[in-house]
Amino acid sequence: MTTVRGQETREKIMEAAIRVIAEETIEGLSTRKVSGIAEVNLAAIHYHHRSKDGMLIDLSRYILNNYVLPRLEPLIDAGKQPADLIKDLYNEVLKIYSERSDIMISLVYLWLHGMKNKRIREILINARADFYDRVERALGSSMSTRRAAKVSRRMLTYIAGKIMEMSVDGETPDEREIEDMAKLLS
C-alpha cells in the first residue's frame, strides 16, 4: 500500500522525468538528474522504480493514465458522426499539446524507446489497441465494422504523425486543416 507521501514522491519523480525527457531526450535522462529536479534523494527513485528502465516503464503508464486517456476516452461516443468524433479527438490532442507539450514530446520519445524496451512497447501497443477498439466500436454505429476499423487506425496514425511533427517544428494545424482531415478520414 502506497502512502500519500509515497504517492507524492512518485509523482514528483514522474513530473521531473517528463521535464528531463522533453528537454534532453531519454538519452539525457539519469536517475541522478531526476532526483535533483524532483528534489528527492536518489534512494527514493531506486525504491519506487528500481532503475532508469523501471522509471521509463512507470512513466509510460503515468502519462497514459494521468494525461492522455482521461482526456480522450470521454470523447468517444457511439452517437457522434465520424467527422465530429475525429475532430473532437484531434482537437483534444492539440489542447493537451498546447497545455503540456512536454507530455506529448515525452510520449513520442517513449514510443521510440519502445523499440529497445519490450515492456514499454507492450504498454504503448496495448493502450493503442484498446483505444483503436473503443474508437472502432463508436464509429461502427454509423459505418460498417470493416470501414470503422480502417478509419480508426488511419485517424490515430494521422494524429500520432501530427504529434511527432509538432514536436519537431512546434507548429499546430489550423482549423481548416482539422476540418479537411476529418472529412478525409471519415
Short mmCIF file of C-alpha atoms in Angstrom, two decimals:
data_model
loop_
_atom_site.label_atom_id
_atom_site.label_comp_id
_atom_site.label_asym_id
_atom_site.label_seq_id
_atom_site.Cartn_x
_atom_site.Cartn_y
_atom_site.Cartn_z
CA MET A 1 0.00 0.00 0.00
CA THR A 2 1.41 3.36 -1.06
CA THR A 3 1.23 6.19 1.45
CA VAL A 4 0.17 9.70 0.50
CA ARG A 5 3.75 10.84 0.94
CA GLY A 6 4.99 7.95 -1.21
CA GLN A 7 2.48 8.84 -3.92
CA GLU A 8 3.58 12.48 -3.84
CA THR A 9 7.21 11.41 -4.18
CA ARG A 10 6.35 9.12 -7.09
CA GLU A 11 4.51 11.95 -8.86
CA LYS A 12 7.39 14.38 -8.31
CA ILE A 13 9.73 11.81 -9.86
CA MET A 14 7.42 11.26 -12.85
CA GLU A 15 6.99 15.00 -13.47
CA ALA A 16 10.76 15.53 -13.24
CA ALA A 17 11.35 12.68 -15.71
CA ILE A 18 8.87 14.25 -18.14
CA ARG A 19 10.73 17.54 -17.89
CA VAL A 20 14.15 15.96 -18.48
CA ILE A 21 12.96 13.87 -21.43
CA ALA A 22 11.22 16.84 -23.08
CA GLU A 23 14.35 18.98 -22.70
CA GLU A 24 17.12 16.42 -23.24
CA THR A 25 15.59 13.19 -24.69
CA ILE A 26 15.71 9.81 -23.00
CA GLU A 27 19.48 9.64 -23.52
CA GLY A 28 19.80 12.73 -21.31
CA LEU A 29 17.73 11.13 -18.57
CA SER A 30 19.50 9.85 -15.48
CA THR A 31 18.21 8.93 -12.06
CA ARG A 32 20.61 11.46 -10.57
CA LYS A 33 19.29 14.28 -12.77
CA VAL A 34 15.67 13.36 -11.99
CA SER A 35 16.35 13.22 -8.25
CA GLY A 36 17.83 16.72 -8.40
CA ILE A 37 14.89 18.20 -10.28
CA ALA A 38 12.29 16.33 -8.20
CA GLU A 39 14.14 17.30 -5.01
CA VAL A 40 14.10 13.74 -3.71
CA ASN A 41 17.05 11.62 -2.76
CA LEU A 42 18.42 9.08 -5.21
CA ALA A 43 17.37 6.20 -2.95
CA ALA A 44 13.72 7.26 -3.38
CA ILE A 45 13.97 6.77 -7.14
CA HIS A 46 15.51 3.35 -6.70
CA TYR A 47 12.87 2.46 -4.10
CA HIS A 48 9.95 3.43 -6.36
CA HIS A 49 11.34 2.42 -9.77
CA ARG A 50 14.43 0.22 -9.23
CA SER A 51 16.26 1.62 -12.28
CA LYS A 52 16.12 4.06 -15.17
CA ASP A 53 14.26 1.46 -17.26
CA GLY A 54 11.81 0.86 -14.41
CA MET A 55 11.22 4.60 -14.23
CA LEU A 56 10.55 4.75 -18.00
CA ILE A 57 8.11 1.84 -17.79
CA ASP A 58 6.24 3.55 -14.97
CA LEU A 59 6.39 6.84 -16.87
CA SER A 60 4.68 5.24 -19.88
CA ARG A 61 1.76 4.22 -17.68
CA TYR A 62 1.78 7.54 -15.82
CA ILE A 63 1.46 9.65 -18.96
CA LEU A 64 -1.24 7.47 -20.48
CA ASN A 65 -3.29 7.10 -17.29
CA ASN A 66 -2.96 10.66 -15.99
CA TYR A 67 -2.83 12.83 -19.09
CA VAL A 68 -3.86 11.15 -22.32
CA LEU A 69 -6.60 8.59 -21.73
CA PRO A 70 -8.64 10.57 -19.17
CA ARG A 71 -8.90 13.39 -21.70
CA LEU A 72 -9.64 11.30 -24.80
CA GLU A 73 -11.81 8.44 -23.58
CA PRO A 74 -14.79 10.62 -22.53
CA LEU A 75 -14.96 11.97 -26.09
CA ILE A 76 -15.62 8.55 -27.60
CA ASP A 77 -19.36 8.40 -28.12
CA ALA A 78 -21.16 5.98 -30.39
CA GLY A 79 -23.77 8.63 -31.22
CA LYS A 80 -21.32 11.08 -32.80
CA GLN A 81 -20.86 11.41 -36.52
CA PRO A 82 -17.44 10.12 -37.62
CA ALA A 83 -16.16 13.56 -38.69
CA ASP A 84 -17.22 15.04 -35.32
CA LEU A 85 -15.55 12.24 -33.36
CA ILE A 86 -12.34 12.66 -35.34
CA LYS A 87 -12.36 16.45 -34.87
CA ASP A 88 -13.09 16.15 -31.14
CA LEU A 89 -10.28 13.67 -30.56
CA TYR A 90 -7.84 15.63 -32.69
CA ASN A 91 -8.72 18.94 -31.02
CA GLU A 92 -8.27 17.40 -27.58
CA VAL A 93 -4.82 16.09 -28.55
CA LEU A 94 -3.96 19.61 -29.71
CA LYS A 95 -5.19 21.02 -26.37
CA ILE A 96 -3.03 18.57 -24.45
CA TYR A 97 -0.09 19.54 -26.63
CA SER A 98 -0.68 23.27 -26.17
CA GLU A 99 -1.11 22.92 -22.40
CA ARG A 100 1.71 20.45 -21.81
CA SER A 101 3.87 19.89 -24.87
CA ASP A 102 6.36 18.16 -22.60
CA ILE A 103 3.85 15.35 -22.08
CA MET A 104 3.40 14.70 -25.78
CA ILE A 105 7.11 15.07 -26.53
CA SER A 106 7.92 12.57 -23.76
CA LEU A 107 5.32 10.18 -25.16
CA VAL A 108 6.95 10.36 -28.60
CA TYR A 109 10.36 9.60 -27.06
CA LEU A 110 8.88 6.72 -25.04
CA TRP A 111 7.31 5.31 -28.21
CA LEU A 112 10.67 5.41 -29.95
CA HIS A 113 12.39 3.95 -26.88
CA GLY A 114 9.86 1.12 -27.01
CA MET A 115 11.85 -0.24 -29.95
CA LYS A 116 14.57 -1.11 -27.41
CA ASN A 117 12.43 -1.85 -24.36
CA LYS A 118 9.92 -4.67 -24.73
CA ARG A 119 7.85 -3.69 -21.68
CA ILE A 120 7.39 -0.06 -22.79
CA ARG A 121 6.47 -1.28 -26.26
CA GLU A 122 3.86 -3.66 -24.79
CA ILE A 123 2.32 -0.93 -22.62
CA LEU A 124 2.02 1.53 -25.50
CA ILE A 125 0.85 -1.05 -28.05
CA ASN A 126 -1.80 -2.40 -25.66
CA ALA A 127 -3.04 1.11 -24.90
CA ARG A 128 -3.18 1.88 -28.61
CA ALA A 129 -5.04 -1.38 -29.37
CA ASP A 130 -7.60 -0.71 -26.62
CA PHE A 131 -8.11 2.81 -27.94
CA TYR A 132 -8.46 1.54 -31.54
CA ASP A 133 -11.15 -0.86 -30.36
CA ARG A 134 -13.10 1.81 -28.49
CA VAL A 135 -12.99 4.23 -31.41
CA GLU A 136 -13.86 1.44 -33.83
CA ARG A 137 -16.94 0.48 -31.77
CA ALA A 138 -18.04 4.13 -31.65
CA LEU A 139 -17.60 4.54 -35.40
CA GLY A 140 -19.33 1.20 -36.01
CA SER A 141 -22.69 2.75 -35.20
CA SER A 142 -22.54 4.81 -38.41
CA MET A 143 -20.46 2.67 -40.78
CA SER A 144 -19.51 -0.94 -41.42
CA THR A 145 -17.22 -2.67 -38.93
CA ARG A 146 -14.54 -3.06 -41.59
CA ARG A 147 -14.66 0.63 -42.52
CA ALA A 148 -14.71 1.64 -38.84
CA ALA A 149 -11.54 -0.40 -38.26
CA LYS A 150 -9.79 1.30 -41.18
CA VAL A 151 -10.92 4.79 -40.18
CA SER A 152 -9.90 4.37 -36.52
CA ARG A 153 -6.41 3.17 -37.47
CA ARG A 154 -5.92 5.89 -40.08
CA MET A 155 -7.12 8.56 -37.69
CA LEU A 156 -4.85 7.51 -34.85
CA THR A 157 -1.90 7.08 -37.21
CA TYR A 158 -2.53 10.58 -38.58
CA ILE A 159 -2.80 12.06 -35.09
CA ALA A 160 0.42 10.31 -33.98
CA GLY A 161 2.20 11.68 -37.05
CA LYS A 162 0.96 15.19 -36.31
CA ILE A 163 2.17 14.93 -32.71
CA MET A 164 5.62 13.97 -33.96
CA GLU A 165 5.55 16.80 -36.50
CA MET A 166 4.50 19.34 -33.84
CA SER A 167 7.26 18.04 -31.55
CA VAL A 168 9.81 18.81 -34.24
CA ASP A 169 8.59 22.10 -35.71
CA GLY A 170 6.28 23.40 -32.96
CA GLU A 171 3.56 24.38 -35.42
CA THR A 172 -0.03 23.38 -34.76
CA PRO A 173 -2.55 22.90 -37.57
CA ASP A 174 -5.22 25.50 -38.18
CA GLU A 175 -8.98 24.86 -38.07
CA ARG A 176 -9.19 24.39 -41.84
CA GLU A 177 -6.58 21.60 -41.77
CA ILE A 178 -8.51 19.88 -38.97
CA GLU A 179 -11.76 20.10 -40.97
CA ASP A 180 -10.08 18.70 -44.09
CA MET A 181 -8.51 15.87 -42.12
CA ALA A 182 -11.83 14.93 -40.51
CA LYS A 183 -13.60 14.86 -43.89
CA LEU A 184 -10.82 12.86 -45.48
CA LEU A 185 -10.75 10.22 -42.76
CA SER A 186 -14.48 9.82 -42.17
#
